[in-house]
CSV table of C-alpha atoms and ligand atoms in Angstrom, one decimal:
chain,number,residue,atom,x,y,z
A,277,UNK,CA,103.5,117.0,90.4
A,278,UNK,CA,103.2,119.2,93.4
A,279,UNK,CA,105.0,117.4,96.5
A,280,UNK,CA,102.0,115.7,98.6
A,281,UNK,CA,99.8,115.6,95.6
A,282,UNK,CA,98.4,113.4,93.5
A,283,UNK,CA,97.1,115.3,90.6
A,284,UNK,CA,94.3,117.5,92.8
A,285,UNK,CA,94.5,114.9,95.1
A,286,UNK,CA,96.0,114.6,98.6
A,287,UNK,CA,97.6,117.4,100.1
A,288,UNK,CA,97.6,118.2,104.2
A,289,UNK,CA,94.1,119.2,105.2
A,290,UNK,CA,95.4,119.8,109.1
A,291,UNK,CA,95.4,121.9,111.9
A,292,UNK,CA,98.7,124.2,112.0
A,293,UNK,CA,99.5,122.3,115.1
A,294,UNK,CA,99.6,119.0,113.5
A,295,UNK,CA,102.1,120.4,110.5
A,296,UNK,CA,105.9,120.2,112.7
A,297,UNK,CA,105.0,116.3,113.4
A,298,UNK,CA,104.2,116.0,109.4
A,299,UNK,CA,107.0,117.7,108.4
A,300,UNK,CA,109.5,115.8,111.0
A,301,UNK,CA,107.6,112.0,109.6
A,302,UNK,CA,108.2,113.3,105.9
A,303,UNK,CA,112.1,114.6,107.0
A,304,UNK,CA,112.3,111.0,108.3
A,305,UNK,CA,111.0,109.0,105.5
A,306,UNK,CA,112.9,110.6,102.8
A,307,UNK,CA,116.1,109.9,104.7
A,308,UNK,CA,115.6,106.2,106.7
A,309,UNK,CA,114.3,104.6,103.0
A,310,UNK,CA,118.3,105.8,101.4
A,311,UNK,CA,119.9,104.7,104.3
A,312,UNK,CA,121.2,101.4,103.6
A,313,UNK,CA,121.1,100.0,107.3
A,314,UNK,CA,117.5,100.8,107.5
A,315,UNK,CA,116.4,98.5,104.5
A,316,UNK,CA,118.5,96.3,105.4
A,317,UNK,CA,116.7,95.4,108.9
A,318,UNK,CA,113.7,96.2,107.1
A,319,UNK,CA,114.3,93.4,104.6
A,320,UNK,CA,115.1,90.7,107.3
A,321,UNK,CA,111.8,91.8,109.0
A,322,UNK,CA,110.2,90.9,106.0
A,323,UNK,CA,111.8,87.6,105.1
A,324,UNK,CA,112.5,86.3,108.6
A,325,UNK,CA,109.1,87.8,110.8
A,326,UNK,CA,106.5,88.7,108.4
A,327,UNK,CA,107.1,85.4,105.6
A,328,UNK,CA,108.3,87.4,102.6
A,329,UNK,CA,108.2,86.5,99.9
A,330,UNK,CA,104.5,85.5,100.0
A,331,UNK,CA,104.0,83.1,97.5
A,332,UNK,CA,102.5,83.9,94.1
A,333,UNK,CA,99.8,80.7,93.4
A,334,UNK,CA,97.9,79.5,90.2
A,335,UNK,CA,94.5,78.7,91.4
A,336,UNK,CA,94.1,75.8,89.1
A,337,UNK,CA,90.7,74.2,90.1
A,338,UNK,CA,89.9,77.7,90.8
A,339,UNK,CA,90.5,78.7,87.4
A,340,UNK,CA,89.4,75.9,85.4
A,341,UNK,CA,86.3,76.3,87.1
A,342,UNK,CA,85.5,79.4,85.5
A,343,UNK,CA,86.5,78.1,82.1
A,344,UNK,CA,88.9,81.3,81.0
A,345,UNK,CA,91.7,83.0,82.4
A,346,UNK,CA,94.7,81.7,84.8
A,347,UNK,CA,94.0,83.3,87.8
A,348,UNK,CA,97.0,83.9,90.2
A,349,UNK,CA,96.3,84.6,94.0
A,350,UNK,CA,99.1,87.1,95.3
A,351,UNK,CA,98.8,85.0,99.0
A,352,UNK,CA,99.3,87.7,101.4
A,353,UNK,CA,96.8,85.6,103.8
A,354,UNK,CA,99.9,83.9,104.6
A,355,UNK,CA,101.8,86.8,105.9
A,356,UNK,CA,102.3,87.4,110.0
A,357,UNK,CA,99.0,88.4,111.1
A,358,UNK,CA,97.0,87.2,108.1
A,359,UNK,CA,97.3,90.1,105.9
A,360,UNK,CA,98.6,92.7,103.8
A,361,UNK,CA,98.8,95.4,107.6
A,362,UNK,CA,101.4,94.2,109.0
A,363,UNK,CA,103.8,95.1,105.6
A,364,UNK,CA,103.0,98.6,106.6
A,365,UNK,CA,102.7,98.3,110.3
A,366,UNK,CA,106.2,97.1,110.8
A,367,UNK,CA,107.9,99.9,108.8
A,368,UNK,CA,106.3,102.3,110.3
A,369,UNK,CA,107.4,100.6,113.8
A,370,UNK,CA,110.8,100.5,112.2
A,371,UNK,CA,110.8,104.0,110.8
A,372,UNK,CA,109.6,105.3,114.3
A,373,UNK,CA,112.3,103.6,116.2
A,374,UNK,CA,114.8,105.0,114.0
A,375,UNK,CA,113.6,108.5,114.6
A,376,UNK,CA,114.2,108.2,118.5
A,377,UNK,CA,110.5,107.1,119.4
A,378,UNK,CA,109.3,104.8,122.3
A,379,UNK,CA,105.7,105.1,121.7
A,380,UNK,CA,103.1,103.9,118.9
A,381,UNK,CA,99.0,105.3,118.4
A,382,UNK,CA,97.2,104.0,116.4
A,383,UNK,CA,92.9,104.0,115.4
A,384,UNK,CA,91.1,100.8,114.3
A,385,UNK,CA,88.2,100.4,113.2
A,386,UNK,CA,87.6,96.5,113.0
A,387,UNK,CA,90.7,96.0,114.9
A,388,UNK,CA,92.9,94.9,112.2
A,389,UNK,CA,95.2,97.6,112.0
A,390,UNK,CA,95.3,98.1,116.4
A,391,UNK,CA,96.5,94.2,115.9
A,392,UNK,CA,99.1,94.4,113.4
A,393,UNK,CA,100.4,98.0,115.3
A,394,UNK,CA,100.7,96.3,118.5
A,395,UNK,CA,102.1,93.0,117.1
A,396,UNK,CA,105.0,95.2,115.4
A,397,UNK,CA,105.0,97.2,118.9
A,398,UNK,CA,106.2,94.3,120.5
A,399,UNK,CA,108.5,93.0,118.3
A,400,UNK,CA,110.2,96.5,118.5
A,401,UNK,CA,109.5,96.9,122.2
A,402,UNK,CA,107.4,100.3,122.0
A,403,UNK,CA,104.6,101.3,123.9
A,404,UNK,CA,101.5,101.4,122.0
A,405,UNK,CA,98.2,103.0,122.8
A,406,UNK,CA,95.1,102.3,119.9
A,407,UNK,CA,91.8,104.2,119.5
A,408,UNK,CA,88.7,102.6,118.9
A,409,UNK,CA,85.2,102.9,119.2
A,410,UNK,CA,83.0,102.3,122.0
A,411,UNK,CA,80.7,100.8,119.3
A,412,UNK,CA,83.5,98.6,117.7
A,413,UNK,CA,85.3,97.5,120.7
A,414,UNK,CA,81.6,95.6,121.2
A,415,UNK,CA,82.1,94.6,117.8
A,416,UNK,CA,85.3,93.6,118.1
A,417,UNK,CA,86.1,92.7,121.1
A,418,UNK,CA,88.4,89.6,120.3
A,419,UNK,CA,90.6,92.1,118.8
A,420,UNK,CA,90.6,94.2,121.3
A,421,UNK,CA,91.4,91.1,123.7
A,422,UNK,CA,94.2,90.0,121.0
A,423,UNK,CA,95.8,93.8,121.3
A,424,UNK,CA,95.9,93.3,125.0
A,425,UNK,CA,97.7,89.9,124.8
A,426,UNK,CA,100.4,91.9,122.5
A,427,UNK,CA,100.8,94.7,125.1
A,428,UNK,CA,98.5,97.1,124.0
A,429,UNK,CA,96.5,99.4,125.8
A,430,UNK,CA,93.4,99.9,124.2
A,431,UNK,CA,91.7,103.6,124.4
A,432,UNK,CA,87.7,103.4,124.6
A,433,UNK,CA,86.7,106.5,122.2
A,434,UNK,CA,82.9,107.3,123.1
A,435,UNK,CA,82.7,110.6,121.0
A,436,UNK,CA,80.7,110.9,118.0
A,437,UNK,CA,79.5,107.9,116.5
A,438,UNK,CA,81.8,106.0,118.7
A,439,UNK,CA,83.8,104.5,115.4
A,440,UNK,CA,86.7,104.5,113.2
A,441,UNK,CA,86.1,108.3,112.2
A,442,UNK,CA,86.0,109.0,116.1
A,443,UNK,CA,88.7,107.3,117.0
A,444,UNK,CA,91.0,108.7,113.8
A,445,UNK,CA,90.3,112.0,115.5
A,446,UNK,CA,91.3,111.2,119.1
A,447,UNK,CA,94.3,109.6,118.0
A,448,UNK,CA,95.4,113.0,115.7
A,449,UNK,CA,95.0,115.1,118.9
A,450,UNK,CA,97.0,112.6,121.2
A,451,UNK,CA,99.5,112.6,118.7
A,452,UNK,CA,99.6,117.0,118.4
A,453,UNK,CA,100.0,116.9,122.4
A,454,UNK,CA,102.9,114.3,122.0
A,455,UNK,CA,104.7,114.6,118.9
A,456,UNK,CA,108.2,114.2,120.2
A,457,UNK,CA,107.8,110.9,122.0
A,458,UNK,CA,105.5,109.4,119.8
A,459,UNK,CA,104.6,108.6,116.5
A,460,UNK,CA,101.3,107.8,114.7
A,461,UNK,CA,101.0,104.3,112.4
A,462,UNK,CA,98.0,105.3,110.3
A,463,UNK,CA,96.5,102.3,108.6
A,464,UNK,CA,96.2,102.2,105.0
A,465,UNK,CA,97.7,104.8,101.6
A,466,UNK,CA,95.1,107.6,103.2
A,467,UNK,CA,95.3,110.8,105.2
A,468,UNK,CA,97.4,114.1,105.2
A,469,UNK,CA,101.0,114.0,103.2
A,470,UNK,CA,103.6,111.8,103.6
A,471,UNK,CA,101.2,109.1,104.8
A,472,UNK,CA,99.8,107.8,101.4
A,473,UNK,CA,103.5,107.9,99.6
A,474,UNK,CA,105.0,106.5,103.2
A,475,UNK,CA,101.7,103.4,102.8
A,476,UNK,CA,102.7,103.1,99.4
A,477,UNK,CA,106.3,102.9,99.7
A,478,UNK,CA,105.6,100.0,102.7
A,479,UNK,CA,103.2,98.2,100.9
A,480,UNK,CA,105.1,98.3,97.2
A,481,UNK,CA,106.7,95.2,97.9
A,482,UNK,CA,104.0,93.4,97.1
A,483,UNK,CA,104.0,94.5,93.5
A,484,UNK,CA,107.3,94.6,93.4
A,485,UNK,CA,107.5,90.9,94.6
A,486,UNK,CA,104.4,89.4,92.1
A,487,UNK,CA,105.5,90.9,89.2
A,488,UNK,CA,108.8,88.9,89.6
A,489,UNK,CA,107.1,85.8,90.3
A,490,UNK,CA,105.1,86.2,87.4
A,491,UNK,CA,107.8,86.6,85.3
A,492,UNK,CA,109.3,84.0,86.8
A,493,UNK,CA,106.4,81.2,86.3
A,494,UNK,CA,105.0,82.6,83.2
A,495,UNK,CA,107.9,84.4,81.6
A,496,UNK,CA,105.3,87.7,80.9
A,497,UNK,CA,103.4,90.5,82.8
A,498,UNK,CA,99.6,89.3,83.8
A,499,UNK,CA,97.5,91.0,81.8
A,500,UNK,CA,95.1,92.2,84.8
A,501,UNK,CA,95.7,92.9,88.3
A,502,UNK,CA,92.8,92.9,90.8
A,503,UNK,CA,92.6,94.0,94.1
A,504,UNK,CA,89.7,95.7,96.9
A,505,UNK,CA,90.0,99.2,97.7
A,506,UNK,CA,89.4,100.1,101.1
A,507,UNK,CA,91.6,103.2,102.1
A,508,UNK,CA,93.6,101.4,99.2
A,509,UNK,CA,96.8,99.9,100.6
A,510,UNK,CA,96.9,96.6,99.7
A,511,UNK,CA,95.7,98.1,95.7
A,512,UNK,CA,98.8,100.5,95.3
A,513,UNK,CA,101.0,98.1,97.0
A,514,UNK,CA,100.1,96.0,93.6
A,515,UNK,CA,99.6,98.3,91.6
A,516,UNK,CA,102.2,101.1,91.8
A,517,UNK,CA,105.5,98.8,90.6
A,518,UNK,CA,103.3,98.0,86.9
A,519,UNK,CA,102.3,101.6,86.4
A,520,UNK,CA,105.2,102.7,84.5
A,521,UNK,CA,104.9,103.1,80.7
A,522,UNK,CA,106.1,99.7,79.9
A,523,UNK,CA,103.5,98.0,81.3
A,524,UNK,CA,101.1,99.6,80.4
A,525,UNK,CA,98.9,96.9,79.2
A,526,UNK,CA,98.7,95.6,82.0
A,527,UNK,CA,95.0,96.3,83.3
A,528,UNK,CA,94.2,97.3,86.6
A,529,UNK,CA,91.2,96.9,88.7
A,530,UNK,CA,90.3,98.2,91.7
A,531,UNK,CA,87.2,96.6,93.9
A,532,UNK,CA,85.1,98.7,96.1
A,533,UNK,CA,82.6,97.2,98.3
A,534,UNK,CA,78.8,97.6,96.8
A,535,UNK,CA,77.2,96.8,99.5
A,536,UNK,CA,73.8,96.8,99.3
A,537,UNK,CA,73.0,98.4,96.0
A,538,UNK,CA,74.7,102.1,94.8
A,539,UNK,CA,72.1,103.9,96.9
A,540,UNK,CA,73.4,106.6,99.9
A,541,UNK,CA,74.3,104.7,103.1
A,542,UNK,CA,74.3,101.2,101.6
A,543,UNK,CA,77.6,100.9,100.1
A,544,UNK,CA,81.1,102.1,100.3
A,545,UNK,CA,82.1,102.7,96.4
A,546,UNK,CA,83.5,106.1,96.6
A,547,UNK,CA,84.3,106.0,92.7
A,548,UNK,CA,80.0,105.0,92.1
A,549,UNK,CA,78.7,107.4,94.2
A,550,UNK,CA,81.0,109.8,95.5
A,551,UNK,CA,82.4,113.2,94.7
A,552,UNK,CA,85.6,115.4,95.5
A,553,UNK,CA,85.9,116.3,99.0
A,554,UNK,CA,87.9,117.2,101.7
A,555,UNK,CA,88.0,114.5,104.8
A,556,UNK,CA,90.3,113.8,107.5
A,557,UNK,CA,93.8,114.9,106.3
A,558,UNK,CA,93.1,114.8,102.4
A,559,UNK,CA,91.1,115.5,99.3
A,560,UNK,CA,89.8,112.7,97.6
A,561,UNK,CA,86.6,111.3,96.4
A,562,UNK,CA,84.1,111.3,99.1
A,563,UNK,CA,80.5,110.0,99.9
A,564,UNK,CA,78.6,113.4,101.1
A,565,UNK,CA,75.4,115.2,100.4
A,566,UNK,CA,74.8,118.3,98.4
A,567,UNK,CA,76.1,120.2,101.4
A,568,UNK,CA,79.3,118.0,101.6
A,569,UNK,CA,78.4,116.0,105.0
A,570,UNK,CA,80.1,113.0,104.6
A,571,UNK,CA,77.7,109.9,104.6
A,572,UNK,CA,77.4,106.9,106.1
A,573,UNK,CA,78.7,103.4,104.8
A,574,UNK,CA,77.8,100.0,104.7
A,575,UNK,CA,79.8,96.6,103.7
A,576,UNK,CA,79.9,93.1,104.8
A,577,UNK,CA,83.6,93.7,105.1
A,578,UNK,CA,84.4,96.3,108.1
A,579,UNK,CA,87.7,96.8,105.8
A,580,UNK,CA,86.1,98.1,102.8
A,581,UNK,CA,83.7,100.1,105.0
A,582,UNK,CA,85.2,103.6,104.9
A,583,UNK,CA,83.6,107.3,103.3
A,584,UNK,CA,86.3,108.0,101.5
A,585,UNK,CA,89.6,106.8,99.4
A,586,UNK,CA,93.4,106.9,99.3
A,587,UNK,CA,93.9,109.9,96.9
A,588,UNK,CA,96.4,108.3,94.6
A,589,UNK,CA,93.5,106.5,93.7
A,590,UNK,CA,91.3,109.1,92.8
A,591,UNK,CA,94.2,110.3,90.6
A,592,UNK,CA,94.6,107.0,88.8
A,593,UNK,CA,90.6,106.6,88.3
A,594,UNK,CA,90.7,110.5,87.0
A,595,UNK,CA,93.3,109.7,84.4
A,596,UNK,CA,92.0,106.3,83.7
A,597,UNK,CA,95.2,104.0,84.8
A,598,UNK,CA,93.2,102.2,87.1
A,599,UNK,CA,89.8,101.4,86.3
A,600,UNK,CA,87.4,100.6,89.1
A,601,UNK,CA,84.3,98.8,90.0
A,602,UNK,CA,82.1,96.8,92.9
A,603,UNK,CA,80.9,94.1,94.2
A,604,UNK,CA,78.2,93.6,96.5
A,605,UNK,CA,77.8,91.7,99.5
A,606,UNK,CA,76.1,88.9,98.5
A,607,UNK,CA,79.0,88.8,95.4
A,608,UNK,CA,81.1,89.1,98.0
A,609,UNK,CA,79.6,85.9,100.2
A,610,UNK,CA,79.6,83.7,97.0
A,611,UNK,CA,83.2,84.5,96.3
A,612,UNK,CA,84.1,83.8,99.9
A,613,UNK,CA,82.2,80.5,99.6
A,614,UNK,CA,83.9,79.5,96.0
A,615,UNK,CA,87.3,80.1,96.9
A,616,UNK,CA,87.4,77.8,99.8
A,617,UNK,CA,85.7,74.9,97.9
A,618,UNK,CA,88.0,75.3,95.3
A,619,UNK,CA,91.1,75.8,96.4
A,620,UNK,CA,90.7,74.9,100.6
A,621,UNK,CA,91.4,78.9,101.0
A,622,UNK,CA,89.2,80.7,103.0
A,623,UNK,CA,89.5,84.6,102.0
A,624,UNK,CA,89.2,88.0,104.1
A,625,UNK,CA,85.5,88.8,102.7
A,626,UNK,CA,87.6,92.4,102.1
A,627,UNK,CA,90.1,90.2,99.6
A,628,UNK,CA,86.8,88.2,98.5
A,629,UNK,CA,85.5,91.3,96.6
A,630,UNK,CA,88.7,90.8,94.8
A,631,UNK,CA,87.8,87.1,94.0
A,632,UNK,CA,84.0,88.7,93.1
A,633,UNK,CA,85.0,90.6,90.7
A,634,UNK,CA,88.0,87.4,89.1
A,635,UNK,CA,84.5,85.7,88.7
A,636,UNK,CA,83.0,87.9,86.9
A,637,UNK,CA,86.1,88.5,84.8
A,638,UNK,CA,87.8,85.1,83.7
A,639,UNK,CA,85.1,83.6,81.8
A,640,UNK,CA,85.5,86.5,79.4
A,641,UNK,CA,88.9,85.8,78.7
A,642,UNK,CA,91.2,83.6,76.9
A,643,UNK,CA,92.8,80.8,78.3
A,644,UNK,CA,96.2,82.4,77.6
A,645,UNK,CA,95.4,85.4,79.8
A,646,UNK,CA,96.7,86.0,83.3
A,647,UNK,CA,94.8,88.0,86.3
A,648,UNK,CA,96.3,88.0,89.6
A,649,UNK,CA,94.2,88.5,92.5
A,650,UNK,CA,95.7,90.2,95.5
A,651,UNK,CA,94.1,87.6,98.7
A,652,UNK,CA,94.9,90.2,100.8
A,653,UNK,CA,94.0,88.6,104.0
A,654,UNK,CA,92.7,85.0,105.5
A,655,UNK,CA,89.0,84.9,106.4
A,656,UNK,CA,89.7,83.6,109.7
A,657,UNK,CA,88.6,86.7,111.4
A,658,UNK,CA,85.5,86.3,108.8
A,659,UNK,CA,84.2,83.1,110.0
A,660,UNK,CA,81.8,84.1,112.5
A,661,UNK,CA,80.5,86.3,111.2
A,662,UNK,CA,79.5,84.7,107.8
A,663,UNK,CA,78.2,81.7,110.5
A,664,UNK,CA,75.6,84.4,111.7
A,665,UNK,CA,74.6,85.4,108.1
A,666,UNK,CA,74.3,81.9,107.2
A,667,UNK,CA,72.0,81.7,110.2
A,668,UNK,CA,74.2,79.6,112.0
A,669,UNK,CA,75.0,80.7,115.4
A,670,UNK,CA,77.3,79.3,118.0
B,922,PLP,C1,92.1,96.5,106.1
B,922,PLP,C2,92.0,95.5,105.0
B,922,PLP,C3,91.7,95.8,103.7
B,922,PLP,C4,91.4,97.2,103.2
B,922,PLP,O1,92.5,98.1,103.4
B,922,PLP,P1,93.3,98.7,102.2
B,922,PLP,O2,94.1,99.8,102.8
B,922,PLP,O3,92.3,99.2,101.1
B,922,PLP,O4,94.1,97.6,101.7
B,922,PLP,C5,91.7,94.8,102.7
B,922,PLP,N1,91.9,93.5,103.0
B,922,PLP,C6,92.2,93.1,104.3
B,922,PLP,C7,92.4,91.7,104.6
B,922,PLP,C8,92.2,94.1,105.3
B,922,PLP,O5,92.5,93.7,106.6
């Protein structure tokens, strides 16, 4: 496959200006992840700062309570931060320090990502500037309070829409005017090339990690894998380590958020109702009109709420790897609901599309089959806002 592609897919839609700091990340990446001293202080960021291992759980009264399947939570709730980010947001850190740089940008859109960039920022002792929204910061602004208390300087974004899109593009031009002290952490397996490998790479371990502990406790690959696809980190970082041939019964599903109902504007399922398209850095699958303007989202999770998709995705969907579906909100809200009666864990209402869908699944199955469900964050951050849904208010 073409370097930077996946299949069509991917590539480096950029400005010429934008190509030396691509080229110099890329240079980077394929040296620091050989060099032996780098994964080594890589790995003790992951076991002694961010938890690793997380632990691999069998959801017992979960499962029984579907009547099928063993269901498996991959708990990445329980990582620093409460979710899959900071996996990714700490090797970047890592990989920029190594390169010589003293600054971190970074976009947000809910604030998740602008958390785990500035929490890895101060662990490594870089500056760190993140984009966001006018709109979101209002949205968000315990986040944006929480970035401050790490350090961060948060940069109000009031072009456009005043969102995640806005703020992705403020961030590309800050890092064009200052490439050689700074490097960009972009958020999730997305964007121009080497960022969805460089995602992917960062966010493997979690396969790489649950399939041993599968092994380990059941002495066999699970037969399905289910995760939520949002730009589609926290899905190839399970994913990627069962795709070769060997396992390839293992069954992979990926969960995009439903919304509303598959009508434009009221969902974010890319793979329902999207089509190929060019958007900020790659080509992937897209939610656009007839004359390719890219369309607006909706989700209950601000995670899953994004026009378009990691392109390995789009590759794995087009050759039929990965197979993927969605969930809607209100799925979504009952999952969130079930998992914490049932277990006492409260998900992310991103991972809860996961759970959704394990629902829908397990009852179908065997008692001898295993699904594990990547919980890719806590639903801390989720409370609140399920409160106001609920009609409770505070
Ligand atoms: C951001 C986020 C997601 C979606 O991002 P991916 O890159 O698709 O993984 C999913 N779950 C949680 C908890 C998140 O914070």
């Amino acid at each position: 496959m073409k370097e930077g592609y996946f299949g069509v897919y991917g590539g480096r839609f950029v400005p010429e200006t934008l190509v030396p700091a691509l080229d110099e990340l890329d240079e980077a990446y394929k040296t620091y992840f050989k060099d032996k001293a780098f994964l080594d202080e890589l790995d003790i960021l992951r076991k002694y700062y961010i938890g690793r291992p997380t632990p691999l759980y069998y959801a017992k009264r979960f499962s029984e309570s579907l009547g099928g399947a063993k269901v498996y939570l991959k708990r990445e709730d329980i990582a620093h931060t409460g979710a899959h980010k900071i996996n990714n947001a700490v090797g970047q850190a890592l990989l920029a320090k190594a390169m010589g740089k003293k600054r971190l940008i970074a976009e947000t859109g809910a604030g998740q990502h602008g958390v785990a960039t500035a929490t890895a920022a101060a662990l490594l002792g870089l500056e760190c500037d993140v984009y966001m929204g006018t709109l979101d910061m209002k949205r968000q602004s315990l986040n944006v309070f929480r970035m401050k208390l790490l350090g961060a300087r948060v940069v109000a974004v009031d072009t456009g829409a005043q969102i995640l899109k806005d703020a992705i593009n403020e961030a590309l031009r800050d890092w064009t005017t200052n490439v050689k002290t700074t490097h960009y952490v972009l958020g999730t397996a997305f964007g121009p090339h080497p960022y969805p490998s460089l995602v992917r790479e960062l966010q493997s371990v979690i396969g790489i990690e649950a399939k041993a502990q599968i092994l380990d406790m059941e002495g066999r690959l699970p037969n399905y894998l289910i995760a939520c696809v949002g730009g589609g980190s926290n899905a190839i970082g399970l994913f990627h380590p069962f795709l070769d041939d060997l396992d390839s019964r293992v069954n992979m599903i990926g969960v995009e958020a439903g919304g509303l109902g598959i009508e434009p504007e009221r969902h974010a399922a890319r793979f329902a109702g999207g089509s190929i398209g060019v958007f900020q850095g790659c080509k992937s699958y897209l939610l656009q009109d007839e004359d390719g303007n890219v369309l607006n989202t909706h989700s209950v999770s601000a995670g899953l709420d994004y026009s378009s998709v990691g392109p390995e995705h789009s590759y794995l969907h087009d050759i039929g790897k990965v197979s993927y579906t969605y969930v809607t909100d209100d799925e979504a809200l009952r999952a969130f609901d079930e998992l914490a009666l049932k277990e006492g864990i409260i998900p992310a209402l991103e991972s809860a599309h996961a759970v959704a869908h394990a629902i829908k699944l397990a009852p179908t199955l065997a008692s001898t089959q295993l699904i594990v469900v990547n919980l890719s964050g806590r639903g801390d951050k989720d409370v609140q806002h399920v409160a106001n849904i609920k009609g409770v208010h505070f």
